[in-house]
Every structure is written in structure tokens, then in C-alpha cells.
Tab-separated table of C-alpha atoms in Angstrom:
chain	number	residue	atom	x	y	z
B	19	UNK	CA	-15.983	-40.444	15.068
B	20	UNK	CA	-18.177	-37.679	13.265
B	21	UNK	CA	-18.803	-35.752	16.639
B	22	UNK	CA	-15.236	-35.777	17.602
B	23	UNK	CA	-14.496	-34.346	14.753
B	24	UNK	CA	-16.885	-31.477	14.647
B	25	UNK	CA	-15.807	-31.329	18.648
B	26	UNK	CA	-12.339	-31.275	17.060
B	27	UNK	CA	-13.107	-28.414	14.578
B	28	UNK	CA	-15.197	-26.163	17.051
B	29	UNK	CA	-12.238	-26.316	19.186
B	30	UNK	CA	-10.015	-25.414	16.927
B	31	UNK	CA	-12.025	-22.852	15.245
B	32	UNK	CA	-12.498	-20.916	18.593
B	33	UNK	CA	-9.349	-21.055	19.289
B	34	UNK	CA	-7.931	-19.176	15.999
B	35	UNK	CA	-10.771	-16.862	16.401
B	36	UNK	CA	-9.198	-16.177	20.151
B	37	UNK	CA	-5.483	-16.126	18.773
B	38	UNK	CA	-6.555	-13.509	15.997
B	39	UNK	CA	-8.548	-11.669	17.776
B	40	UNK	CA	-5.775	-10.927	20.322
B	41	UNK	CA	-3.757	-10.492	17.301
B	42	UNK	CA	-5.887	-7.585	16.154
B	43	UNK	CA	-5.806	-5.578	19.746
B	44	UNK	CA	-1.883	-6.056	19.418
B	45	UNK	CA	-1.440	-4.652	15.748
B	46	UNK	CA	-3.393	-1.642	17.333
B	47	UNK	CA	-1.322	-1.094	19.991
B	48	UNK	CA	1.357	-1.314	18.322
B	49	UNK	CA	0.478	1.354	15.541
B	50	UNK	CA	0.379	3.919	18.477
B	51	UNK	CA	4.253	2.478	19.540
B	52	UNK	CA	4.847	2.860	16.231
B	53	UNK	CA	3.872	6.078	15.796
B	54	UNK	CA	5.145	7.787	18.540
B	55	UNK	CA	8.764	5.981	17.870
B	56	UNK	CA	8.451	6.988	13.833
B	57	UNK	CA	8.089	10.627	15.217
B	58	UNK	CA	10.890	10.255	17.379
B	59	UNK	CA	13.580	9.371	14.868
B	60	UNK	CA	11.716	10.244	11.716
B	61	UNK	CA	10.308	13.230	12.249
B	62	UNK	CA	8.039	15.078	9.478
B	63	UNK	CA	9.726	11.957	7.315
B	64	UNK	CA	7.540	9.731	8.383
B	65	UNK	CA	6.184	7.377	6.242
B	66	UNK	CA	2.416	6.535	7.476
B	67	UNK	CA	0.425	3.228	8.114
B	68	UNK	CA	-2.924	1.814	6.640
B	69	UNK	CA	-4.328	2.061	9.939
B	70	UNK	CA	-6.241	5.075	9.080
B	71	UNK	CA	-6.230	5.822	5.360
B	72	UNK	CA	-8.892	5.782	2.870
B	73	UNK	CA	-8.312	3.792	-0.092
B	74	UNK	CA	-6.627	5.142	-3.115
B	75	UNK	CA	-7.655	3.715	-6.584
B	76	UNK	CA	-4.229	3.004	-7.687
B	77	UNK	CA	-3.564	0.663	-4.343
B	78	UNK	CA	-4.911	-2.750	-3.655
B	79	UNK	CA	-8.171	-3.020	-1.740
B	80	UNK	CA	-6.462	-5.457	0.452
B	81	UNK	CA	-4.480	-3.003	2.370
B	82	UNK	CA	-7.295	-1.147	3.263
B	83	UNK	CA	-9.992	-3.596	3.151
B	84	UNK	CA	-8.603	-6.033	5.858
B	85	UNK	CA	-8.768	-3.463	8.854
B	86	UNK	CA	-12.086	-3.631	8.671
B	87	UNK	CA	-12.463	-6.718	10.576
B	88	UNK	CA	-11.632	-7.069	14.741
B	89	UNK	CA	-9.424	-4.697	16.259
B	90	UNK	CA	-8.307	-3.287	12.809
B	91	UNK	CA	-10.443	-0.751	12.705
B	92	UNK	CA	-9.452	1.189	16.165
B	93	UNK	CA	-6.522	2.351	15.195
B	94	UNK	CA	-8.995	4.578	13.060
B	95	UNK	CA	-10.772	5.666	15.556
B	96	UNK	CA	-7.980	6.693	17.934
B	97	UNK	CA	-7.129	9.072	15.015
B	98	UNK	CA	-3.483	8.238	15.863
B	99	UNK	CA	-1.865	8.043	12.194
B	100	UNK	CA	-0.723	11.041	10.161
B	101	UNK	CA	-2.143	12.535	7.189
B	102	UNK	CA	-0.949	10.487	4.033
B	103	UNK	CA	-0.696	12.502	0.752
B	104	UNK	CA	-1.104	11.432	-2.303
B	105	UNK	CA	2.550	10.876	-2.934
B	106	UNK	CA	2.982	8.518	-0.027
B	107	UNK	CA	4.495	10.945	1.757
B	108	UNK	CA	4.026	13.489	5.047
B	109	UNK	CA	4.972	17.060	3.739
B	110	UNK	CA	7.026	15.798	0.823
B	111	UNK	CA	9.927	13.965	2.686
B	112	UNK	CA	10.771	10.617	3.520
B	113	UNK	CA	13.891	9.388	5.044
B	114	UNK	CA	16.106	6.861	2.647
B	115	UNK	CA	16.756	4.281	5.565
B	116	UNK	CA	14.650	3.818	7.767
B	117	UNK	CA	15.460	3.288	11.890
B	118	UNK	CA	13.896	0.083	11.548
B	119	UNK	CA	15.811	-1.101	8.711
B	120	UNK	CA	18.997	-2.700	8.008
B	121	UNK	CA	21.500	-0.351	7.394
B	122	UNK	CA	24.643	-2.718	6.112
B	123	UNK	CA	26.468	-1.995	3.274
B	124	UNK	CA	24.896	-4.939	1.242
B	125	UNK	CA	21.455	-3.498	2.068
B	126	UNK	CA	21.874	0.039	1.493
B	127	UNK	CA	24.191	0.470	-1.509
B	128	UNK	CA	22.085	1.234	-3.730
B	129	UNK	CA	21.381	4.608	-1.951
B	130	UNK	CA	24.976	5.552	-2.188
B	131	UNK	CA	26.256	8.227	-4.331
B	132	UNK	CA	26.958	7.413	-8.314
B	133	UNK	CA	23.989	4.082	-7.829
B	134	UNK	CA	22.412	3.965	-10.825
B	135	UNK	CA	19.001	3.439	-9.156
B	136	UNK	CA	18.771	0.546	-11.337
B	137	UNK	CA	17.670	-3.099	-10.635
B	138	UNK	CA	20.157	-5.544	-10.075
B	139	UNK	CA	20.631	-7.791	-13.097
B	140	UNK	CA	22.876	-10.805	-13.463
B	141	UNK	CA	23.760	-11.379	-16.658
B	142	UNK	CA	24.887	-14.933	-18.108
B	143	UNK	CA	26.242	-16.522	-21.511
B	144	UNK	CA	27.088	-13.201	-24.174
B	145	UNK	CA	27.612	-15.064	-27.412
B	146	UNK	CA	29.606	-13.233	-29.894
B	147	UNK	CA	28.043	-11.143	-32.022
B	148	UNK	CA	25.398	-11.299	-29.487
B	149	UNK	CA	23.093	-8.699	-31.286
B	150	UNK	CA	21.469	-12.365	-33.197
B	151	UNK	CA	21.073	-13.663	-29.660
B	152	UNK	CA	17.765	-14.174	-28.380
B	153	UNK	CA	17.259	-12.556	-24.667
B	154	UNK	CA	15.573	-14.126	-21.900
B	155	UNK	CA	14.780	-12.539	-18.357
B	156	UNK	CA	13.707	-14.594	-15.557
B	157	UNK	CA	11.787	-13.111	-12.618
B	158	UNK	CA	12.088	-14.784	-9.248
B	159	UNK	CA	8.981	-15.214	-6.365
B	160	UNK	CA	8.138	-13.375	-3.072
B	161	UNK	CA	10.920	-12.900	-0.729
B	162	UNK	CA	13.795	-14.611	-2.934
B	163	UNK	CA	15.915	-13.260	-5.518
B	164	UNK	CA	17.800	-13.650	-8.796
B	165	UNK	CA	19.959	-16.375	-7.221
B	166	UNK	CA	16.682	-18.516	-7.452
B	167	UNK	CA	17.904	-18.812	-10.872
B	168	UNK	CA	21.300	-18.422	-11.289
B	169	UNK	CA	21.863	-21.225	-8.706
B	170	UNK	CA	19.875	-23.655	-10.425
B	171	UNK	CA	18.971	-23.710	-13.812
B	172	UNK	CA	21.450	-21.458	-15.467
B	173	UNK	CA	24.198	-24.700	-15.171
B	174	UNK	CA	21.938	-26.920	-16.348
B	175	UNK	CA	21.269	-25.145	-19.662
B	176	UNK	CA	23.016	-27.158	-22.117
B	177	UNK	CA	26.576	-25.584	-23.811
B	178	UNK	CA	24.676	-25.260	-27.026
B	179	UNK	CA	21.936	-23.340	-26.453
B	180	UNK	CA	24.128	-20.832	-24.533
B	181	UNK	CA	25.938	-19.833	-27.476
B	182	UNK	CA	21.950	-18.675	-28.860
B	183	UNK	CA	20.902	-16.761	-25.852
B	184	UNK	CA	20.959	-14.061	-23.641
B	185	UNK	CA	19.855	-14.707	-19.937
B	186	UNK	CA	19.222	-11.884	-17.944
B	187	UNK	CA	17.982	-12.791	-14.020
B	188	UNK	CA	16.521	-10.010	-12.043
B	189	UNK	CA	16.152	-8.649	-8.910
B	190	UNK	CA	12.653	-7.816	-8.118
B	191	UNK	CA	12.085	-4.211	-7.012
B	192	UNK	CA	12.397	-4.247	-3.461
B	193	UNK	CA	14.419	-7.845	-3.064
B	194	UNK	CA	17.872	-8.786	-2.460
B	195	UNK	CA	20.269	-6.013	-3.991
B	196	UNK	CA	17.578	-4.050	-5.790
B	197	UNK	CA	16.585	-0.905	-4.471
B	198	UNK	CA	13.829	-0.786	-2.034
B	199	UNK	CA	12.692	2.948	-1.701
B	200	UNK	CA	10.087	3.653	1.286
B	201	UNK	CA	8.425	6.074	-0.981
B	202	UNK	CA	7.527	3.193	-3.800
B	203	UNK	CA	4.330	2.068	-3.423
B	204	UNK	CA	5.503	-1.495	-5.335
B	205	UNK	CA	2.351	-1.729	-7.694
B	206	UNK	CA	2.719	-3.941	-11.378
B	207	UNK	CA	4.066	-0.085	-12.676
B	208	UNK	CA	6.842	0.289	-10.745
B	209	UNK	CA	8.121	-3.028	-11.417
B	210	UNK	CA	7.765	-3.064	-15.740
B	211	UNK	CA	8.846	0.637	-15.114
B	212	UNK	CA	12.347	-0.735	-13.512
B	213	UNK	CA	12.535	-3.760	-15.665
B	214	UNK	CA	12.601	-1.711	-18.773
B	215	UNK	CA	15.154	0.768	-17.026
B	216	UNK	CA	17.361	-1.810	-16.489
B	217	UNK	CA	17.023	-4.338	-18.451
B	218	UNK	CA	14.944	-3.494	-21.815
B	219	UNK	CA	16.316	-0.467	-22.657
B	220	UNK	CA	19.727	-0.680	-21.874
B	221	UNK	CA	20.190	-4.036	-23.524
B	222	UNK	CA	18.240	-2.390	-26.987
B	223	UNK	CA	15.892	-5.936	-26.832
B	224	UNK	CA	13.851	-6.264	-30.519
B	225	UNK	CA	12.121	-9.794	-28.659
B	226	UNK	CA	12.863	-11.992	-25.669
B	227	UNK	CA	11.470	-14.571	-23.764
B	228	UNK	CA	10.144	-14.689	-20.157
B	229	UNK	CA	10.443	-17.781	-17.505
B	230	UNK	CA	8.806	-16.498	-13.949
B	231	UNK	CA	8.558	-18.307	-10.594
B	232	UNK	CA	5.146	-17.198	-8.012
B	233	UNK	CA	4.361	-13.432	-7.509
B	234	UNK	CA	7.037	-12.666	-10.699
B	235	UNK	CA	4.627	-14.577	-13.041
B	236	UNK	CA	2.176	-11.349	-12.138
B	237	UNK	CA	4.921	-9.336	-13.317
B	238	UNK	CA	5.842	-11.271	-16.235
B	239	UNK	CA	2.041	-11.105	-17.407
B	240	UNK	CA	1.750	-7.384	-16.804
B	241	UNK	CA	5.312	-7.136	-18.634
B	242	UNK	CA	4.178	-9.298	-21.817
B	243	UNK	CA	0.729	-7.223	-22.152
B	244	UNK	CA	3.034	-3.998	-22.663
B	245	UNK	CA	5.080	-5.822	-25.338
B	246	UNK	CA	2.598	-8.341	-26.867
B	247	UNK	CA	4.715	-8.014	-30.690
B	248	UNK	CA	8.016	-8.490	-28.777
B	249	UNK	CA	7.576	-11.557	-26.292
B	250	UNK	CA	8.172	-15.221	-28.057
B	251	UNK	CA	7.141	-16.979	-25.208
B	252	UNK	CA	5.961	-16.620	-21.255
B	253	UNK	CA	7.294	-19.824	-18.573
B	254	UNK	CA	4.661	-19.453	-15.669
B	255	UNK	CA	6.200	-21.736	-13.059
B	256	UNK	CA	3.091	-22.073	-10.145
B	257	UNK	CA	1.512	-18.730	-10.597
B	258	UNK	CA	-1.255	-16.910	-8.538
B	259	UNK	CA	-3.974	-16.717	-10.645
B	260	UNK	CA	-7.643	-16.145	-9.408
B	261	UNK	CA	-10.186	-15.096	-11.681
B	262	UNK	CA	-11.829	-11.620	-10.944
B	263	UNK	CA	-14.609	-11.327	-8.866
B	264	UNK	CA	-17.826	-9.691	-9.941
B	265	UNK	CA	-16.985	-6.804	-7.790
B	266	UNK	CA	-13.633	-6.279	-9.121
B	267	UNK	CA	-12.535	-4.538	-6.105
B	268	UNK	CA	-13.059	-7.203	-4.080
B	269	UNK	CA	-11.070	-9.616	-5.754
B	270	UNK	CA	-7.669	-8.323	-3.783
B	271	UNK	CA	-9.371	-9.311	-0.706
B	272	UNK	CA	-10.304	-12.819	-2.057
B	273	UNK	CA	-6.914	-13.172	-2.922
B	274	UNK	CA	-5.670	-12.253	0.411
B	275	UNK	CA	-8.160	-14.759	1.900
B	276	UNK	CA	-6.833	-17.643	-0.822
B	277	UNK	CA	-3.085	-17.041	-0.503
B	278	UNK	CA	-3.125	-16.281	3.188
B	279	UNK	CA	-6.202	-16.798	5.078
B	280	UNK	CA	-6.242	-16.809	8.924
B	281	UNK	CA	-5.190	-20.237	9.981
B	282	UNK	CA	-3.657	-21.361	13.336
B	283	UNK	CA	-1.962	-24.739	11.112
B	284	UNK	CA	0.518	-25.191	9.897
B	285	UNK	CA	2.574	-23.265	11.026
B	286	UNK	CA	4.199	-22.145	7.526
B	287	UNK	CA	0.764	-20.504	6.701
B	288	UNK	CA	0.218	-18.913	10.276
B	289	UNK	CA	3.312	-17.304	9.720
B	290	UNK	CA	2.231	-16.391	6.738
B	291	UNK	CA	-1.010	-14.837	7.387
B	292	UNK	CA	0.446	-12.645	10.505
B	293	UNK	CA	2.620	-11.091	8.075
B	294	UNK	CA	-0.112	-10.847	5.140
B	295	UNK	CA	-2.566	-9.146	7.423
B	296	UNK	CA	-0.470	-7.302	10.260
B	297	UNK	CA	1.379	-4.325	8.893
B	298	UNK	CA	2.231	-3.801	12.680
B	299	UNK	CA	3.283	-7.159	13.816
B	300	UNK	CA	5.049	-7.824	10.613
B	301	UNK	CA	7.355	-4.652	11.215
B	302	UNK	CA	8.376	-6.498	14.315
B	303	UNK	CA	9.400	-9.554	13.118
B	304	UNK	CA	10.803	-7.523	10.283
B	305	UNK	CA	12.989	-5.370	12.850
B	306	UNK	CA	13.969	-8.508	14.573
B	307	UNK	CA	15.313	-10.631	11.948
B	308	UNK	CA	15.401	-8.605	9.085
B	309	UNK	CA	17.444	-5.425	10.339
B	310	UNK	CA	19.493	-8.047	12.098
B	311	UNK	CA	20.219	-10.413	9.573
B	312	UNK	CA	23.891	-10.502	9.666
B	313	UNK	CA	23.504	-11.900	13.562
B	314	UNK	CA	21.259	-14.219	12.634
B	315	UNK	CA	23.628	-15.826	9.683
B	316	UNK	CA	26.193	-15.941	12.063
B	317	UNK	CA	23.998	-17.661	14.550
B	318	UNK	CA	22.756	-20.022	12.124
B	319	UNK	CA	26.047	-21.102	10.657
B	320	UNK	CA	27.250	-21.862	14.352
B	321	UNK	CA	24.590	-24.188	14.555
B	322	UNK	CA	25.223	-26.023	11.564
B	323	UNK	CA	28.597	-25.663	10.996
B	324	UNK	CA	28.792	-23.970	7.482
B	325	UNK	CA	30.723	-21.595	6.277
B	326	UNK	CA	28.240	-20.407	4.128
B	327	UNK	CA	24.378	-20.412	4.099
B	328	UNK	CA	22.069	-21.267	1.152
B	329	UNK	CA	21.355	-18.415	-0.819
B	330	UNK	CA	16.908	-19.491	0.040
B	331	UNK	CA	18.058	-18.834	3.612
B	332	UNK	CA	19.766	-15.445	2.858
B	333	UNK	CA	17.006	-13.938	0.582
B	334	UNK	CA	14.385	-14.631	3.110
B	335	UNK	CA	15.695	-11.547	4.869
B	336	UNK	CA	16.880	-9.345	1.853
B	337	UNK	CA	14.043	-7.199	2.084
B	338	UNK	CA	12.495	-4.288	4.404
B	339	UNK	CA	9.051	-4.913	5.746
B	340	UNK	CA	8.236	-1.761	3.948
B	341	UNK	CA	9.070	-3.271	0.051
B	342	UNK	CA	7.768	-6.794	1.444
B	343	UNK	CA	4.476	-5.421	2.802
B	344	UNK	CA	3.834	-3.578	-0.430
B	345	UNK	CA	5.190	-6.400	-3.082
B	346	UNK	CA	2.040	-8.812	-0.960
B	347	UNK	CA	-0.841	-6.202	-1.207
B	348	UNK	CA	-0.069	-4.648	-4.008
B	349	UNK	CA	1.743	-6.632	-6.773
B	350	UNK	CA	0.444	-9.937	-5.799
B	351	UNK	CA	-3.330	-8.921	-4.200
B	352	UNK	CA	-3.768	-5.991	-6.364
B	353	UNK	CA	-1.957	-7.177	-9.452
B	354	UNK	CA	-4.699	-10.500	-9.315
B	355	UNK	CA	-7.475	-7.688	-10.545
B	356	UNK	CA	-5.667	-6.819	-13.540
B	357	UNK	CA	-4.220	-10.533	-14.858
B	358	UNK	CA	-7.374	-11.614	-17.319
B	359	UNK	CA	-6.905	-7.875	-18.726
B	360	UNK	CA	-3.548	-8.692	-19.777
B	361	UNK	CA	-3.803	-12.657	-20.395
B	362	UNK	CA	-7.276	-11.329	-22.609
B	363	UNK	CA	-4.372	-9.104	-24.610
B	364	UNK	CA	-1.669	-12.271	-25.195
B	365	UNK	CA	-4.929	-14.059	-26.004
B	366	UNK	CA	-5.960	-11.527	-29.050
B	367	UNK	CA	-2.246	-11.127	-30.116
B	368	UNK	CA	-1.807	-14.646	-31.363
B	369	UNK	CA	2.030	-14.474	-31.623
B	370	UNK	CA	3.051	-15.518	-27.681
B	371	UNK	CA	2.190	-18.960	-26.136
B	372	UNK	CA	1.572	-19.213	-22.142
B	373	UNK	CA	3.197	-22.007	-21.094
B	374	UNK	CA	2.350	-23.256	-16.991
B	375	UNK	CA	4.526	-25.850	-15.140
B	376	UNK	CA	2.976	-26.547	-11.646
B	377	UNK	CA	4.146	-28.710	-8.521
B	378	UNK	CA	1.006	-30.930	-7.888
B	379	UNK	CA	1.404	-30.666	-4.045
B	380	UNK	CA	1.783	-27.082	-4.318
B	381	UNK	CA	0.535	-25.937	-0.509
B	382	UNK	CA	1.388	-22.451	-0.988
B	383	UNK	CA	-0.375	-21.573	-4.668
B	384	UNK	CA	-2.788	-24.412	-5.308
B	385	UNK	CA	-3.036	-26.433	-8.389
B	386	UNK	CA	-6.675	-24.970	-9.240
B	387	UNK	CA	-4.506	-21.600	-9.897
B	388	UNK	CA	-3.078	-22.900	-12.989
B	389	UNK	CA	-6.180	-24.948	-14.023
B	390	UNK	CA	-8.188	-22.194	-14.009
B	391	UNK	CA	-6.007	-19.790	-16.317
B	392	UNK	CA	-5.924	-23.229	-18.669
B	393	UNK	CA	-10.229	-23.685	-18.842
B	394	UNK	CA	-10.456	-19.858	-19.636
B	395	UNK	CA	-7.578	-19.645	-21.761
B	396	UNK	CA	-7.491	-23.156	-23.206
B	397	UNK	CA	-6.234	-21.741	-26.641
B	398	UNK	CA	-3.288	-19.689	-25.346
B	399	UNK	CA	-2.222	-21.696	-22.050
B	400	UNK	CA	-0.877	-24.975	-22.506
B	401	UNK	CA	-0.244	-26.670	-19.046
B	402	UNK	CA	2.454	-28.966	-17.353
B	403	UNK	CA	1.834	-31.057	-13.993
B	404	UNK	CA	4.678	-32.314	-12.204
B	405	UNK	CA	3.956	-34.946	-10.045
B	406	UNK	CA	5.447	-34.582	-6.464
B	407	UNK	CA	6.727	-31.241	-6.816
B	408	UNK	CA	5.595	-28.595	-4.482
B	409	UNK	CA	5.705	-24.729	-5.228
B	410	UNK	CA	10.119	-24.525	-4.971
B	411	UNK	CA	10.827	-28.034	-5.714
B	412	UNK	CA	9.591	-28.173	-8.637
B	413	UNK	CA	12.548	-26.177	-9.899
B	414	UNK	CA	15.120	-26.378	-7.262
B	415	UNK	CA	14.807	-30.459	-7.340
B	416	UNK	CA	14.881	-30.950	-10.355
B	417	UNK	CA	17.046	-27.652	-12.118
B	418	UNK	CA	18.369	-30.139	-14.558
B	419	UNK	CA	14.626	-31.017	-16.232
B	420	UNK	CA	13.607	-28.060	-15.853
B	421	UNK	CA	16.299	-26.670	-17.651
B	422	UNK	CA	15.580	-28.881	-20.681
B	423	UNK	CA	11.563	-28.210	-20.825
B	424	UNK	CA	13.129	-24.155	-21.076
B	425	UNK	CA	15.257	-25.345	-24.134
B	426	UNK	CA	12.128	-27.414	-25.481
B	427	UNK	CA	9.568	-23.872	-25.052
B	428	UNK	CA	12.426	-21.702	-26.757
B	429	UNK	CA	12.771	-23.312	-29.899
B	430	UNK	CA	9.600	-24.689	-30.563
């Protein structure tokens, strides 16, 4: 049984080194295709690859750091990529839209004249007199949107309570009806920059609460660092934590390797590492389904027979592989180096409690994540299992407890 196994293993190992290997020649083919069709409808505009870039300090290692391996690297070599300067940009100008993007109304409003160039924000339950209220803004994960939460938990929240607060649920820079700029770089900055733009400020917030789902429980972190005497409390709900490495560089590229390490099964994470580690390949499947969402809806409510789709389904492609790429290597990856930093700061402040609720058959951000911020943080983390919950269900499946464990971390 033990050598069929290993026989089993070797197999299978040879063949995902085969599959990613070919993988590798095609992303560099297609950064010359690429190129030459950027040029084409882009002109000076365009907006260059990591093919051939040296790092820059404020990006994550991970962009640069996985070319390195295969047929990554010979895009460098061919010298086929243009000069990137250090505003992103190839003499100063990028188009708004690009050719490979969607161009619907839905997905391109916010570059019409009179937008406010603000994230979009739904906004729930205004109390009279609402200046006592307490605020609370909830960040959503990778590739989904506010509706994560204004779908599910914001009915559950019992009539009292909603009289007491302020809920404020947030598009992410770069999902669903948020802007998503190609010149935006999408690092832990850009976001708190927009979320105090359009949310913070506006609102005139003396304290509030945060509640965070995945990749926004980076932002949340990096958000309650910046406003340790204003935050009351932080809801982590199955958040990618990894402790820095000793090379703190390096640590975007373990997190790369954690999240979305080169696997042939299952499927779900092959997917996931061909977009994680392919700028070139992901901008096809991005150009396929993503520019062409609308088609795809229709298609998909033919087959069902709904009239409308489930708002999981319809964020999945509210994005541009441009905002998507970025939010991976650089909020998520690159944001991983900076989270002890700002947990170390909510740890000295003594005034905001860190409270973790994690699926325990989380597939997609292991348990370990959360157990690890608890056994360095024991003091300011306090930590929730949920038994046969995975990394959506355990808020989508059960909005209504969820709901009340909020309520519970609000007023205690």
C-alpha cells in the first residue's frame, strides 16, 4: 500500500511539475501577445507587466519574486516589456478603460463626469439623532463585495440594536462598484486612504467598530493601527495571518506559496494558483469572463432558470484583472509583512480587543492562521471556532448567529 502511494505521489508530482512548467512557457508567450496588442490600442498608455521590472520597495516581493522560477524569467531576457516609472506609468499616461476591460455602464461609472472618485458605501439603520450612534464598517474578502454583508447579516441584526448603530458596508478599492484605476498600485495605503475619503471623514466618526471577512481583515488591521484611540473593537472573520519571516522580504513569497501554492488538485486551488502566479494567463481568463460578464449572466440564468443570479456569482466578476492582480500581491502578499507591526500597536494601546471567528474546515485560509495570531497575541486576540464552517459558510450559513456574536462583541 506504502509503494503505491509514493508511486501515486511521484506521478502526480511530475505531472504538476509538467502542467506548470508548460504553464510558465505560455505566460511568456503571452507577455509578447500582450505587448504588441497593448501597443496597438494603448499606445504610449500602456500600463506595463512584472515580466521585466525590478522590484520597488513599496510593492510586494511576490510580484517580482515569483518570475524567478521556470519560464518566468524569459520574458526578461527577451527585453520585450516597456520601461515602468516610478508612477506606474509609461511617459505619464494611462488610459481609464482598458481594451481588455469591461466597459458597461455598471463597470465604468465611476469614471464618468461629476463621480466623486469615492468608494461605494452602503449605508444601513440612521437612528435619529444619529450623532450618539456608534458606527460600524464592515470590509468584505477577495473578489466579493459589500453585498457579502448587506445580504446576510444586516437582517439579522436585531430591531434594537439598530436604533444604536451606524453600519456602513464597503466596497473594497478595486471590487464591485468601487473604482478600479489601472494606475493604483492597490497596496494597504490606497485602501485606508479611500476608506477615510469615503467613509471616515465624510461621516465626522469620533469611534467605530470594525467586522472584516479574508483579505479585508488585512485592511481592517492596517485601518485600526492608524486609529488605535478611535476603534472599540476589530471582528476578524478567517483572516490571513502568517507570521513574518526572518527575511522580511520573503515573507510575501511564503504567503503566496501558503495561500496559493502550485497544485494540480482540487481544482478550486489550481484555479487559484494560475491566477495567483500568472499575470499573463490570468488577463485571459480575465478578458474572457470578466469583460464579458453580462453574456455570461445571461448564459447562466438560461441554464438555471432564474431571473436573477446570487449576488457571490455576480461579484466574482466585478473586478478587472488589473485591481484583482494587485489586491492578491499586494494587499494580501505584501500587506502579510506589515500585520504583527500593526497587531504589536493594538497590542500596546490596550483600549481595542481582536476578536477571530474561524470556519474549522476552512480550505482556503487554514485554521493555523488564526491560531497563530492567538499564541502571539494571547492577551489581545480572543478566538472563536466554529465547527463545520468553512471560510464563506461560516457567515453566509449561519447570518443569523453570526449576527448575534456581532451584538455580543459591541456591547461588551
Amino acid at each position: 500500500m506504502d509503494t503505491q502511494r509514493k508511486c501515486g505521489k511521484t506521478l502526480l508530482d511530475s505531472v504538476t511539475c509538467v502542467v506548470f512548467l508548460f504553464l510558465d512557457f505560455l505566460d511568456a508567450v503571452l507577455c509578447l501577445v500582450f505587448k504588441l496588442v497593448d501597443e496597438f490600442f494603448e499606445g504610449e498608455a500602456r500600463n506595463p507587466c512584472y515580466c521585466g521590472n525590478d522590484g520597488e520597495k513599496t510593492l510586494s516581493e511576490s510580484l517580482y519574486g515569483r518570475r524567478k522560477t521556470g519560464f518566468l524569467g524569459f520574458a526578461r531576457k527577451w527585453k520585450i516589456y516597456g520601461k515602468k516609472k516610478d508612477d506606474g506609468s509609461i511617459n505619464g499616461s494611462l488610459a481609464v478603460n482598458r481594451w481588455s476591460d469591461c466597459g458597461c455602464n455598471s463597470c465604468v461609472s465611476w469614471t464618468k463626469e461629476g463621480h466623486t472618485h469615492k468608494l461605494h458605501v452602503v449605508a444601513k439603520h440612521f437612528p435619529q439623532g444619529d450623532e450618539a450612534a456608534e458606527s460600524v464598517i464592515f470590509l468584505h474578502g477577495f473578489l466579493s463585495s459589500s453585498s457579502f454583508w448587506t445580504e446576510t447579516v444586516f437582517s439579522h441584526l436585531s430591531e434594537s440594536l439598530k436604533g444604536h448603530y451606524r453600519l456602513f458596508a464597503v466596497d473594497l478599492l478595486g471590487f464591485g462598484r468601487s473604482p478600479k484605476p489601472n494606475e493604483c498600485k492597490y497596496t494597504l495605503l490606497d485602501h485606508v486612504e479611500m476608506i477615510d475619503k469615503s467613509v471616515i471623514s465624510p461621516f465626522q466618526f469620533n469611534s467605530f467598530h470594525l467586522v472584516a471577512h479574508s483579505m479585508g481583515c488585512i485592511v481592517a488591521l492596517t485601518l485600526a493601527a492608524k486609529y488605535p484611540n478611535f476603534v472599540k473593537s476589530v471582528t476578524l472573520v478567517a483572516p490571513p495571518y502568517f507570521p513574518s519571516a526572518e527575511d522580511v522580504t520573503r515573507t510575501s513569497l511564503m504567503v503566496l506559496n501558503k495561500l496559493a501554492g502550485k497544485t494540480l488538485w482540487p481544482p478550486l486551488a489550481f484555479g487559484k494558483s494560475v491566477m495567483s502566479w500568472y499575470e499573463h494567463v490570468g488577463r485571459c481568463f480575465c478578458f474572457l469572463f470578466c469583460r464579458n460578464h453580462r453574456t455570461w449572466e445571461m448564459i447562466l440564468k438560461l441554464f438555471t432558470l432564474r431571473r436573477e443570479l446570487n449576488f457571490m456569482e455576480m461579484d466574482l466578476t466585478r473586478h478587472t484583472h488589473h485591481s484583482a492582480w494587485h489586491n492578491m500581491h499586494n494587499t494580501i502578499c505584501g500587506g502579510a509583512t506589515l500585520t504583527d507591526e500593526h497587531l504589536e500597536i493594538l497590542n500596546k494601546s490596550k483600549s481595542v480587543k481582536v476578536c477571530i471567528i474561524h470556519g474549522d474546515e476552512d480550505m482556503e485560509v487554514p485554521l493555523e492562521c488564526s491560531k497563530n495570531m492567538k499564541m502571539k497575541f494571547p492577551e489581545l486576540v480572543e478566538l472563536n471556532i466554529v465547527q463545520n464552517a468553512d471560510h464563506k459558510s461560516v457567515v453566509l450559513n449561519r447570518a443569523k448567529d453570526f449576527a448575534k456574536s456581532l451584538q455580543h462583541i459591541w456591547v461588551s
